[in-house]
Tab-separated table of C-alpha atoms and ligand atoms in Angstrom:
chain	number	residue	atom	x	y	z
A	1	MET	CA	0.000	0.000	0.000
A	2	LYS	CA	1.488	3.305	-1.065
A	3	TYR	CA	0.021	5.382	1.740
A	4	PRO	CA	-0.646	3.093	4.713
A	5	PRO	CA	-3.479	4.242	7.006
A	6	GLU	CA	-3.115	5.364	10.622
A	7	PRO	CA	-1.886	2.464	12.809
A	8	PHE	CA	-3.937	3.708	15.778
A	9	ARG	CA	-7.495	4.593	16.623
A	10	ILE	CA	-8.694	7.686	18.447
A	11	LYS	CA	-9.571	7.391	22.138
A	12	THR	CA	-9.739	11.039	23.126
A	13	ILE	CA	-10.199	14.125	20.989
A	14	GLU	CA	-9.518	17.845	21.152
A	15	ALA	CA	-12.120	19.977	19.398
A	16	ILE	CA	-10.887	22.456	16.814
A	17	THR	CA	-13.108	25.208	15.486
A	18	ARG	CA	-13.522	26.540	11.996
A	19	THR	CA	-13.691	30.300	11.978
A	20	THR	CA	-15.537	32.130	9.209
A	21	ASP	CA	-13.791	33.978	6.358
A	22	TRP	CA	-14.774	37.303	7.930
A	23	GLU	CA	-13.427	36.315	11.350
A	24	ARG	CA	-10.108	35.264	9.865
A	25	LEU	CA	-9.738	38.534	7.974
A	26	ALA	CA	-10.199	40.469	11.228
A	27	ILE	CA	-7.857	38.121	13.125
A	28	ILE	CA	-5.039	38.366	10.583
A	29	GLN	CA	-5.338	42.155	10.545
A	30	ASP	CA	-5.094	42.251	14.356
A	31	ALA	CA	-2.064	39.963	14.067
A	32	GLY	CA	-0.253	42.418	11.783
A	33	PHE	CA	-0.390	39.764	9.027
A	34	ASN	CA	2.069	37.649	11.033
A	35	VAL	CA	0.763	34.157	11.872
A	36	PHE	CA	2.967	33.983	15.004
A	37	ASN	CA	0.608	36.589	16.505
A	38	ILE	CA	-2.591	34.539	16.030
A	39	PRO	CA	-4.018	32.828	19.144
A	40	ALA	CA	-3.734	29.058	18.523
A	41	GLU	CA	-7.463	28.634	19.240
A	42	LYS	CA	-8.174	30.567	16.054
A	43	ILE	CA	-6.172	28.132	13.918
A	44	TYR	CA	-7.933	25.191	12.238
A	45	ILE	CA	-4.944	23.091	11.125
A	46	ASP	CA	-1.697	24.123	12.800
A	47	LEU	CA	1.387	23.205	10.766
A	48	LEU	CA	3.676	25.792	12.367
A	49	THR	CA	6.013	23.110	13.735
A	50	ASP	CA	6.414	19.399	14.439
A	51	SER	CA	8.308	20.224	17.644
A	52	GLY	CA	6.532	19.432	20.914
A	53	THR	CA	3.221	19.060	19.074
A	54	SER	CA	3.022	15.239	18.973
A	55	ALA	CA	0.015	13.359	20.335
A	56	MET	CA	1.000	10.996	23.142
A	57	SER	CA	-0.327	7.452	23.268
A	58	ASP	CA	-2.488	5.891	25.980
A	59	ASN	CA	0.657	3.993	26.986
A	60	GLN	CA	2.587	7.251	27.471
A	61	TRP	CA	-0.255	8.853	29.436
A	62	ALA	CA	-0.508	5.751	31.610
A	63	GLY	CA	3.238	6.004	32.197
A	64	MET	CA	2.829	9.576	33.392
A	65	MET	CA	0.668	8.321	36.263
A	66	LEU	CA	3.666	6.236	37.326
A	67	GLY	CA	5.851	9.322	37.673
A	68	ASP	CA	8.288	8.944	40.559
A	69	GLU	CA	9.000	12.510	41.618
A	70	SER	CA	11.907	11.693	43.923
A	71	TYR	CA	14.569	14.377	43.766
A	72	ALA	CA	17.327	11.820	43.224
A	73	GLY	CA	17.277	8.369	41.629
A	74	SER	CA	13.705	8.396	40.272
A	75	LYS	CA	12.761	5.027	38.798
A	76	ASN	CA	11.638	6.808	35.621
A	77	TYR	CA	15.182	8.075	35.098
A	78	PHE	CA	16.431	4.487	35.085
A	79	HIS	CA	13.816	3.491	32.512
A	80	PHE	CA	14.754	6.530	30.400
A	81	GLU	CA	18.463	5.691	30.700
A	82	LYS	CA	17.829	2.043	29.828
A	83	MET	CA	15.934	2.964	26.621
A	84	ILE	CA	18.698	5.332	25.569
A	85	HIS	CA	21.337	2.664	26.212
A	86	LYS	CA	19.321	0.227	24.126
A	87	ILE	CA	18.756	2.504	21.130
A	88	PHE	CA	21.700	4.912	21.137
A	89	GLY	CA	24.226	2.794	23.013
A	90	PHE	CA	25.966	5.719	24.730
A	91	LYS	CA	27.208	5.133	28.246
A	92	TYR	CA	26.438	8.480	29.900
A	93	VAL	CA	22.897	9.873	29.651
A	94	ILE	CA	22.077	13.417	30.755
A	95	PRO	CA	18.431	14.592	30.629
A	96	THR	CA	17.629	18.212	29.691
A	97	HIS	CA	14.327	20.012	29.246
A	98	GLN	CA	14.916	20.770	25.538
A	99	GLY	CA	17.372	19.935	22.776
A	100	ARG	CA	18.929	23.393	22.842
A	101	VAL	CA	19.982	22.907	26.472
A	102	ALA	CA	21.905	19.779	25.447
A	103	GLU	CA	23.540	21.948	22.746
A	104	ASN	CA	24.243	24.737	25.204
A	105	LEU	CA	25.870	22.323	27.669
A	106	LEU	CA	27.986	20.737	24.934
A	107	PHE	CA	29.209	23.916	23.247
A	108	SER	CA	29.695	25.977	26.397
A	109	THR	CA	31.945	23.122	27.597
A	110	ILE	CA	34.010	22.367	24.485
A	111	LEU	CA	34.322	25.921	23.124
A	112	LYS	CA	34.956	27.666	26.445
A	113	ASP	CA	37.858	30.152	26.398
A	114	LYS	CA	39.022	28.967	22.958
A	115	PRO	CA	37.656	31.468	20.423
A	116	GLY	CA	37.661	30.668	16.726
A	117	LEU	CA	37.080	26.911	16.868
A	118	VAL	CA	35.120	25.486	13.930
A	119	ILE	CA	32.148	23.087	14.064
A	120	PRO	CA	31.291	21.373	10.756
A	121	ASN	CA	27.783	19.980	10.201
A	122	ASN	CA	25.658	19.069	7.180
A	123	ASN	CA	23.387	21.996	8.153
A	124	HIS	CA	23.301	23.461	11.631
A	125	PHE	CA	19.780	23.865	12.927
A	126	ASP	CA	19.258	27.488	14.060
A	127	THR	CA	19.511	26.769	17.820
A	128	THR	CA	22.663	24.698	17.180
A	129	ARG	CA	24.257	27.503	15.170
A	130	ALA	CA	23.259	30.039	17.829
A	131	ASN	CA	24.823	27.938	20.600
A	132	VAL	CA	28.055	27.501	18.611
A	133	GLU	CA	28.302	31.196	17.757
A	134	TYR	CA	27.291	32.459	21.197
A	135	ASN	CA	30.159	30.430	22.649
A	136	GLY	CA	32.658	31.920	20.194
A	137	GLY	CA	32.743	29.100	17.634
A	138	ILE	CA	32.254	29.156	13.866
A	139	ALA	CA	29.375	27.003	12.571
A	140	THR	CA	30.137	25.703	9.064
A	141	ASP	CA	27.511	24.042	6.840
A	142	LEU	CA	28.907	21.461	4.401
A	143	VAL	CA	25.788	19.858	2.924
A	144	VAL	CA	26.046	18.304	-0.553
A	145	ASP	CA	25.526	20.814	-3.398
A	146	ILE	CA	22.423	19.091	-4.805
A	147	ALA	CA	20.605	20.030	-1.583
A	148	LYS	CA	20.458	23.594	-2.888
A	149	ASP	CA	18.434	22.632	-5.967
A	150	THR	CA	14.793	22.219	-4.927
A	151	GLN	CA	13.914	20.053	-7.932
A	152	VAL	CA	16.740	17.474	-8.080
A	153	LEU	CA	15.504	14.115	-6.831
A	154	ASP	CA	17.962	12.172	-4.687
A	155	ASN	CA	17.541	9.655	-1.885
A	156	PHE	CA	19.861	11.390	0.577
A	157	LYS	CA	19.902	15.137	0.017
A	158	GLY	CA	20.766	15.601	3.715
A	159	ASN	CA	24.291	14.161	3.334
A	160	ILE	CA	27.406	16.111	4.261
A	161	ASP	CA	29.891	16.579	1.405
A	162	LEU	CA	32.931	14.551	2.503
A	163	LYS	CA	35.184	16.381	0.046
A	164	LYS	CA	34.222	19.700	1.617
A	165	LEU	CA	34.823	18.193	5.069
A	166	THR	CA	38.285	16.952	4.015
A	167	ALA	CA	39.098	20.400	2.614
A	168	LEU	CA	37.920	22.108	5.810
A	169	ILE	CA	40.103	19.864	7.997
A	170	GLU	CA	43.108	20.612	5.769
A	171	GLU	CA	42.378	24.334	5.743
A	172	VAL	CA	41.813	25.006	9.458
A	173	GLY	CA	43.619	22.013	10.985
A	174	ALA	CA	42.124	19.206	13.066
A	175	GLU	CA	43.231	20.881	16.291
A	176	ARG	CA	40.778	23.737	15.639
A	177	ILE	CA	37.832	21.356	15.122
A	178	PRO	CA	36.797	20.094	18.572
A	179	ILE	CA	33.949	17.951	17.165
A	180	GLY	CA	32.149	17.306	13.875
A	181	MET	CA	28.366	16.876	13.654
A	182	LEU	CA	25.619	15.485	11.449
A	183	THR	CA	21.958	16.492	11.822
A	184	ILE	CA	19.623	13.592	11.052
A	185	THR	CA	17.321	14.211	9.325
A	186	ASN	CA	18.642	17.535	8.048
A	187	ASN	CA	15.958	19.897	9.379
A	188	SER	CA	17.306	23.176	7.941
A	189	GLY	CA	17.922	21.356	4.649
A	190	GLY	CA	14.272	20.412	4.095
A	191	GLY	CA	14.012	17.375	6.403
A	192	GLN	CA	16.149	15.347	3.998
A	193	PRO	CA	17.793	12.145	5.294
A	194	VAL	CA	21.464	11.209	5.670
A	195	SER	CA	22.580	7.782	4.427
A	196	MET	CA	24.321	5.171	6.578
A	197	GLU	CA	27.207	5.287	4.127
A	198	ASN	CA	27.554	9.033	4.756
A	199	ILE	CA	27.305	8.626	8.549
A	200	ARG	CA	30.000	5.917	8.422
A	201	GLY	CA	32.177	7.984	6.068
A	202	THR	CA	31.891	11.087	8.272
A	203	SER	CA	32.827	9.050	11.322
A	204	GLU	CA	35.874	7.502	9.616
A	205	LEU	CA	37.107	10.816	8.274
A	206	LEU	CA	36.716	12.664	11.573
A	207	HIS	CA	38.206	9.848	13.631
A	208	LYS	CA	41.190	9.539	11.266
A	209	HIS	CA	42.020	13.085	12.348
A	210	GLY	CA	41.259	12.455	16.006
A	211	ILE	CA	38.058	14.557	15.897
A	212	PRO	CA	35.075	13.256	17.917
A	213	PHE	CA	31.804	12.804	16.022
A	214	PHE	CA	28.405	13.817	17.432
A	215	ILE	CA	24.931	13.402	15.973
A	216	ASP	CA	22.038	15.853	16.315
A	217	ALA	CA	19.536	13.022	16.696
A	218	CYS	CA	16.163	14.854	16.810
A	219	ARG	CA	14.619	12.835	13.947
A	220	PHE	CA	16.755	9.693	14.176
A	221	ALA	CA	13.837	7.277	13.720
A	222	GLU	CA	12.571	9.044	10.586
A	223	ASN	CA	16.150	8.981	9.251
A	224	ALA	CA	16.449	5.257	10.060
A	225	TYR	CA	13.224	4.576	8.172
A	226	PHE	CA	14.561	6.379	5.088
A	227	ILE	CA	17.729	4.254	5.309
A	228	LYS	CA	15.612	1.116	5.519
A	229	THR	CA	13.508	2.005	2.498
A	230	ARG	CA	16.118	3.741	0.335
A	231	GLU	CA	19.609	2.377	1.053
A	232	PRO	CA	20.756	-0.965	-0.381
A	233	GLY	CA	21.270	-3.653	2.255
A	234	TYR	CA	18.898	-2.314	4.915
A	235	ARG	CA	15.464	-3.489	3.792
A	236	ASP	CA	15.476	-6.521	6.074
A	237	LYS	CA	16.948	-4.767	9.105
A	238	SER	CA	14.774	-3.525	11.952
A	239	ILE	CA	14.618	0.197	12.779
A	240	MET	CA	16.289	-0.648	16.106
A	241	ASP	CA	19.197	-2.350	14.298
A	242	ILE	CA	19.572	0.615	11.944
A	243	ALA	CA	19.480	3.099	14.830
A	244	ASN	CA	22.060	1.003	16.722
A	245	GLU	CA	24.337	1.059	13.688
A	246	MET	CA	23.948	4.824	13.084
A	247	PHE	CA	24.951	5.672	16.648
A	248	SER	CA	27.702	3.027	16.803
A	249	TYR	CA	29.746	5.360	14.586
A	250	ALA	CA	29.358	8.367	16.908
A	251	ASP	CA	30.856	9.486	20.207
A	252	GLY	CA	27.639	11.030	21.440
A	253	CYS	CA	24.484	12.909	20.518
A	254	THR	CA	22.221	15.824	21.351
A	255	MET	CA	18.493	15.198	21.164
A	256	SER	CA	15.251	17.118	21.350
A	257	ALA	CA	12.650	14.598	22.521
A	258	LYS	CA	10.009	17.039	21.210
A	259	LYS	CA	10.498	15.413	17.799
A	260	ASP	CA	11.140	11.659	17.696
A	261	GLY	CA	10.706	11.332	21.479
A	262	LEU	CA	6.962	11.784	20.800
A	263	VAL	CA	6.540	14.104	23.789
A	264	ASN	CA	5.686	17.760	24.321
A	265	MET	CA	8.826	18.679	26.254
A	266	GLY	CA	12.234	17.103	26.889
A	267	GLY	CA	15.656	16.261	25.532
A	268	PHE	CA	19.022	14.781	26.442
A	269	PHE	CA	22.733	14.671	25.857
A	270	ALA	CA	24.504	11.304	25.693
A	271	THR	CA	28.119	10.314	25.147
A	272	ASN	CA	30.746	7.665	25.717
A	273	ASN	CA	33.310	10.265	26.795
A	274	GLU	CA	33.575	10.091	30.577
A	275	GLU	CA	35.429	13.362	31.078
A	276	LEU	CA	33.016	15.316	28.886
A	277	ALA	CA	30.030	13.685	30.630
A	278	GLN	CA	31.452	14.700	33.994
A	279	GLN	CA	31.991	18.331	32.947
A	280	ILE	CA	28.522	18.552	31.425
A	281	THR	CA	26.903	16.967	34.483
A	282	ASN	CA	28.489	19.634	36.671
A	283	ARG	CA	27.054	22.393	34.485
A	284	LEU	CA	23.694	20.608	34.337
A	285	ILE	CA	23.379	20.794	38.119
A	286	LEU	CA	23.974	24.533	37.914
A	287	ILE	CA	21.395	25.313	35.216
A	288	GLU	CA	18.879	22.428	34.934
A	289	GLY	CA	18.898	20.276	38.048
A	290	PHE	CA	20.107	17.033	39.577
A	291	PRO	CA	21.528	14.529	37.022
A	292	THR	CA	18.581	12.117	37.313
A	293	TYR	CA	15.965	14.705	36.309
A	294	GLY	CA	17.765	17.533	34.469
A	295	GLY	CA	14.872	19.999	34.277
A	296	LEU	CA	12.149	17.388	33.760
A	297	ALA	CA	9.571	15.810	36.045
A	298	GLY	CA	9.791	12.047	36.637
A	299	ARG	CA	6.570	11.617	34.662
A	300	ASP	CA	8.125	13.423	31.679
A	301	LEU	CA	11.090	11.032	31.710
A	302	GLU	CA	8.645	8.108	31.674
A	303	ALA	CA	6.755	9.578	28.702
A	304	ILE	CA	10.036	9.986	26.788
A	305	ALA	CA	11.169	6.422	27.604
A	306	ARG	CA	7.865	5.100	26.242
A	307	GLY	CA	7.886	7.495	23.266
A	308	LEU	CA	11.356	6.330	22.223
A	309	GLU	CA	10.114	2.764	22.195
A	310	GLU	CA	6.981	3.608	20.167
A	311	VAL	CA	8.751	5.734	17.579
A	312	LEU	CA	10.708	2.684	16.387
A	313	HIS	CA	7.555	0.813	15.343
A	314	GLU	CA	7.711	0.282	11.640
A	315	ASP	CA	3.975	0.616	11.014
A	316	TYR	CA	4.075	4.003	12.751
A	317	LEU	CA	7.027	5.186	10.643
A	318	ALA	CA	5.500	3.878	7.400
A	319	TYR	CA	2.340	5.861	8.144
A	320	ARG	CA	4.265	8.920	9.342
A	321	ILE	CA	6.607	9.244	6.365
A	322	SER	CA	3.883	8.434	3.842
A	323	GLN	CA	1.451	10.961	5.344
A	324	VAL	CA	3.963	13.695	4.559
A	325	GLU	CA	4.750	12.170	1.172
A	326	GLU	CA	1.071	11.941	0.233
A	327	LEU	CA	0.569	15.648	0.904
A	328	GLY	CA	3.609	16.322	-1.297
A	329	ASP	CA	2.314	14.054	-4.067
A	330	ARG	CA	-1.108	15.718	-4.116
A	331	LEU	CA	0.539	19.117	-4.516
A	332	ILE	CA	3.027	17.950	-7.167
A	333	ASP	CA	0.193	16.345	-9.160
A	334	ALA	CA	-1.615	19.704	-9.208
A	335	GLY	CA	1.527	21.512	-10.370
A	336	VAL	CA	2.142	23.325	-7.077
A	337	PRO	CA	5.889	24.044	-6.734
A	338	ILE	CA	7.425	22.349	-3.675
A	339	LEU	CA	10.899	21.347	-2.525
A	340	ARG	CA	11.515	17.788	-3.712
A	341	PRO	CA	11.576	15.059	-2.621
A	342	ALA	CA	9.228	15.418	0.373
A	343	GLY	CA	11.070	15.649	3.695
A	344	GLY	CA	10.458	13.370	6.661
A	345	HIS	CA	8.553	15.879	8.767
A	346	ALA	CA	7.462	18.678	6.454
A	347	ILE	CA	6.534	19.883	2.986
A	348	TYR	CA	8.136	23.127	1.846
A	349	LEU	CA	6.211	25.256	-0.638
A	350	ASP	CA	8.411	27.210	-3.055
A	351	ALA	CA	6.939	30.698	-2.628
A	352	LYS	CA	9.023	32.200	-5.455
A	353	GLY	CA	7.623	29.657	-7.895
A	354	PHE	CA	4.135	29.938	-6.387
A	355	LEU	CA	3.958	33.755	-6.544
A	356	PRO	CA	6.411	34.832	-9.271
A	357	HIS	CA	4.710	38.238	-9.523
A	358	ILE	CA	5.768	39.178	-5.958
A	359	PRO	CA	9.427	40.282	-5.645
A	360	GLN	CA	11.478	39.116	-2.658
A	361	SER	CA	11.402	42.644	-1.238
A	362	GLN	CA	7.618	42.209	-0.828
A	363	PHE	CA	7.803	38.881	1.070
A	364	PRO	CA	6.145	36.252	-1.157
A	365	GLY	CA	6.460	33.690	1.670
A	366	ILE	CA	4.499	35.937	4.023
A	367	ALA	CA	1.889	36.531	1.323
A	368	LEU	CA	1.482	32.769	1.050
A	369	THR	CA	1.225	32.156	4.821
A	370	VAL	CA	-1.433	34.875	5.009
A	371	ALA	CA	-3.357	33.298	2.117
A	372	LEU	CA	-3.205	29.855	3.792
A	373	TYR	CA	-4.677	31.328	6.948
A	374	THR	CA	-7.335	33.568	5.448
A	375	HIS	CA	-8.431	30.957	2.912
A	376	ALA	CA	-8.485	27.869	5.132
A	377	GLY	CA	-7.358	28.559	8.725
A	378	ILE	CA	-4.064	26.746	8.104
A	379	ARG	CA	-0.942	28.011	9.865
A	380	ALA	CA	2.455	27.494	8.207
A	381	VAL	CA	5.759	29.300	8.666
A	382	GLU	CA	7.699	31.516	6.281
A	383	ILE	CA	11.352	30.523	5.818
A	384	GLY	CA	12.411	33.284	3.485
A	385	SER	CA	13.106	37.002	3.393
A	386	LEU	CA	11.311	37.985	6.587
A	387	MET	CA	13.397	35.398	8.447
A	388	PHE	CA	16.713	35.784	6.629
A	389	ALA	CA	17.054	38.945	4.477
A	390	HIS	CA	19.545	41.340	6.045
A	391	LYS	CA	21.432	44.509	5.213
A	392	ASP	CA	25.036	44.006	4.162
A	393	PRO	CA	27.035	45.687	6.951
A	394	ILE	CA	29.426	47.307	4.435
A	395	THR	CA	27.333	48.248	1.392
A	396	GLY	CA	24.022	48.656	3.233
A	397	GLU	CA	22.327	46.720	0.438
A	398	VAL	CA	19.669	44.159	1.370
A	399	GLN	CA	20.782	40.570	0.774
A	400	TYR	CA	17.993	38.120	0.042
A	401	PRO	CA	18.117	34.365	0.720
A	402	ASP	CA	18.304	31.997	-2.280
A	403	LEU	CA	15.021	30.345	-1.428
A	404	GLU	CA	11.634	31.671	-0.344
A	405	LEU	CA	10.005	28.706	1.379
A	406	VAL	CA	6.823	28.169	3.353
A	407	ARG	CA	7.107	25.147	5.623
A	408	LEU	CA	4.128	22.936	6.419
A	409	ALA	CA	5.442	20.889	9.360
A	410	ILE	CA	3.309	17.868	10.184
A	411	PRO	CA	2.821	17.116	13.909
A	412	ARG	CA	3.186	13.408	14.754
A	413	ARG	CA	-0.039	11.345	15.156
A	414	VAL	CA	-2.156	14.524	15.344
A	415	TYR	CA	-3.994	15.112	12.072
A	416	THR	CA	-5.960	12.496	10.168
A	417	ASN	CA	-5.410	11.813	6.506
A	418	SER	CA	-8.686	13.552	5.669
A	419	GLN	CA	-7.445	16.693	7.413
A	420	MET	CA	-4.286	16.453	5.308
A	421	GLN	CA	-6.478	16.151	2.231
A	422	TYR	CA	-8.225	19.362	3.309
A	423	VAL	CA	-4.799	21.027	3.488
A	424	ALA	CA	-3.840	19.834	-0.001
A	425	GLU	CA	-7.155	20.854	-1.588
A	426	ASN	CA	-7.016	24.332	-0.125
A	427	ILE	CA	-3.424	24.918	-1.214
A	428	ILE	CA	-4.416	23.861	-4.712
A	429	GLU	CA	-7.371	26.297	-4.631
A	430	ILE	CA	-5.034	29.093	-3.558
A	431	TYR	CA	-2.627	28.120	-6.335
A	432	GLU	CA	-5.391	28.403	-8.919
A	433	THR	CA	-6.182	31.979	-7.843
A	434	ARG	CA	-2.603	32.990	-7.015
A	435	THR	CA	-2.398	36.010	-9.307
A	436	ALA	CA	-4.772	37.894	-6.985
A	437	ILE	CA	-2.339	37.631	-4.045
A	438	ARG	CA	-0.445	40.824	-3.224
A	439	GLY	CA	2.929	41.519	-1.585
A	440	TYR	CA	3.562	43.011	1.877
A	441	ASP	CA	5.501	45.862	3.481
A	442	ILE	CA	6.903	45.849	7.011
A	443	GLU	CA	5.239	48.188	9.507
A	444	TYR	CA	7.262	47.188	12.569
A	445	GLU	CA	10.371	45.045	12.970
A	446	ALA	CA	12.651	44.172	15.891
A	447	ALA	CA	16.435	44.408	15.509
A	448	VAL	CA	16.998	40.637	15.817
A	449	LEU	CA	14.796	37.631	14.988
A	450	ARG	CA	12.256	40.013	13.492
A	451	HIS	CA	10.057	37.295	11.966
A	452	PHE	CA	8.575	36.371	15.350
A	453	THR	CA	7.177	39.806	16.141
A	454	ALA	CA	7.110	41.792	12.881
A	455	ARG	CA	3.902	43.536	11.819
A	456	LEU	CA	3.144	43.936	8.123
A	457	LYS	CA	0.547	45.413	5.821
A	458	PRO	CA	-0.614	44.387	2.359
A	459	ARG	CA	0.432	46.566	-0.569
A	460	SER	CA	-2.462	48.307	-2.278
B	1	PLP	C1	14.259	21.262	17.364
B	1	PLP	C2	15.666	21.040	17.041
B	1	PLP	C3	16.696	21.379	17.937
B	1	PLP	C4	16.428	22.099	19.247
B	1	PLP	O1	15.563	21.422	20.078
B	1	PLP	P1	14.567	22.172	21.104
B	1	PLP	O2	13.975	21.056	21.887
B	1	PLP	O3	13.597	22.955	20.301
B	1	PLP	O4	15.425	23.059	21.958
B	1	PLP	C5	17.984	21.073	17.573
B	1	PLP	N1	18.273	20.504	16.386
B	1	PLP	C6	17.318	20.178	15.502
B	1	PLP	C7	17.682	19.516	14.207
B	1	PLP	C8	15.988	20.437	15.789
B	1	PLP	O5	15.037	20.121	14.891
């Protein structure tokens, strides 16, 4: 079956309300035409992010009732640790309340007092880059060149370019590269997977130069499923075996459990390096809490332990990946321009191709997010000029990003396939009447991270 159905049934529901066209017009005006400013209750289908938006299972909720809220040595920590040993295989397991805290602990430890160190990655996620740069490091993206072409089809567009990595090591010297990383799947690169061959090759190359290798593991199960279905030699392996192999090549990982942990809050850092684990544990106590809870309640640790077990189920992953793919296929069939192939967790609309009559200076991605909301109550996020365009510090000229994307991130186990069909049909309707959509001007912007709080107005 090309698009397998949901491998669960619904036991409890959360009502969502459909606003009228007139209500949405008033709401978007109040929001300054920025969907971040809309109260979530006024959204019909919320595709803003797949982070922390998963639906938990009855098994996870039942586990939460077994929360052991002891300050030290909670039984849920031991279950959490055991699951991480089983899947990731790393010896030292340090819970944190989000992925970015794991990143903060790692980079504030390894980059401390040594400015100018370089961290290579396929693509740094924005919190990863921010944690590297805030601690004085240089975050370098070395993804394969084909990743930059939205229309080239390839199985593993998330791979790091090993030639670029070799050149970087030669150029800056291994002693200035404290660790190398891979982000699986490559979130900033369209949710594209990384092959086992590339993970193994990265590990060998880094280790040859004495550089430790860490994985940003947020979507490790989705990546493992892509390896199973796309990479020769893995079809008959279980997701657990594939995950074990992926992490066997690494010295540690950072993880946001808000993605493939199938929970609403949580994360961890794990490594085999005893000295690093010790240093990070000492910092953890300062900023998050005792090492057996690290900013989380016992019940949260239990929900993560159970989520990590459930996310490996192959029928879940087959449904998950194909739900995203089916949305992509419906749009491609109708001629709607999207980044191809479909990512593991999101579909990215190509706003430049969608609205060629709107120049980048008038925010085509914003125009599209506004149309999605006013037409159908769908919330997506612009990843384009509002997020990334900036003035060149020397010439003062505005530099625009290569791509104007609108990301439709699909929460895990939340929306039914008929709701996804609603999304596809409405995007197609918008596409058919796209010439009527106008560009936007900024009315208010903050100095940094302006996309979260900017207010805009449509051009007349
Ligand atoms: C979400 C994410 C993070 C950060 O995790 P938070 O839990 O949001 O702090 C880091 N890396 C990647 C690839 C992510 O998707």
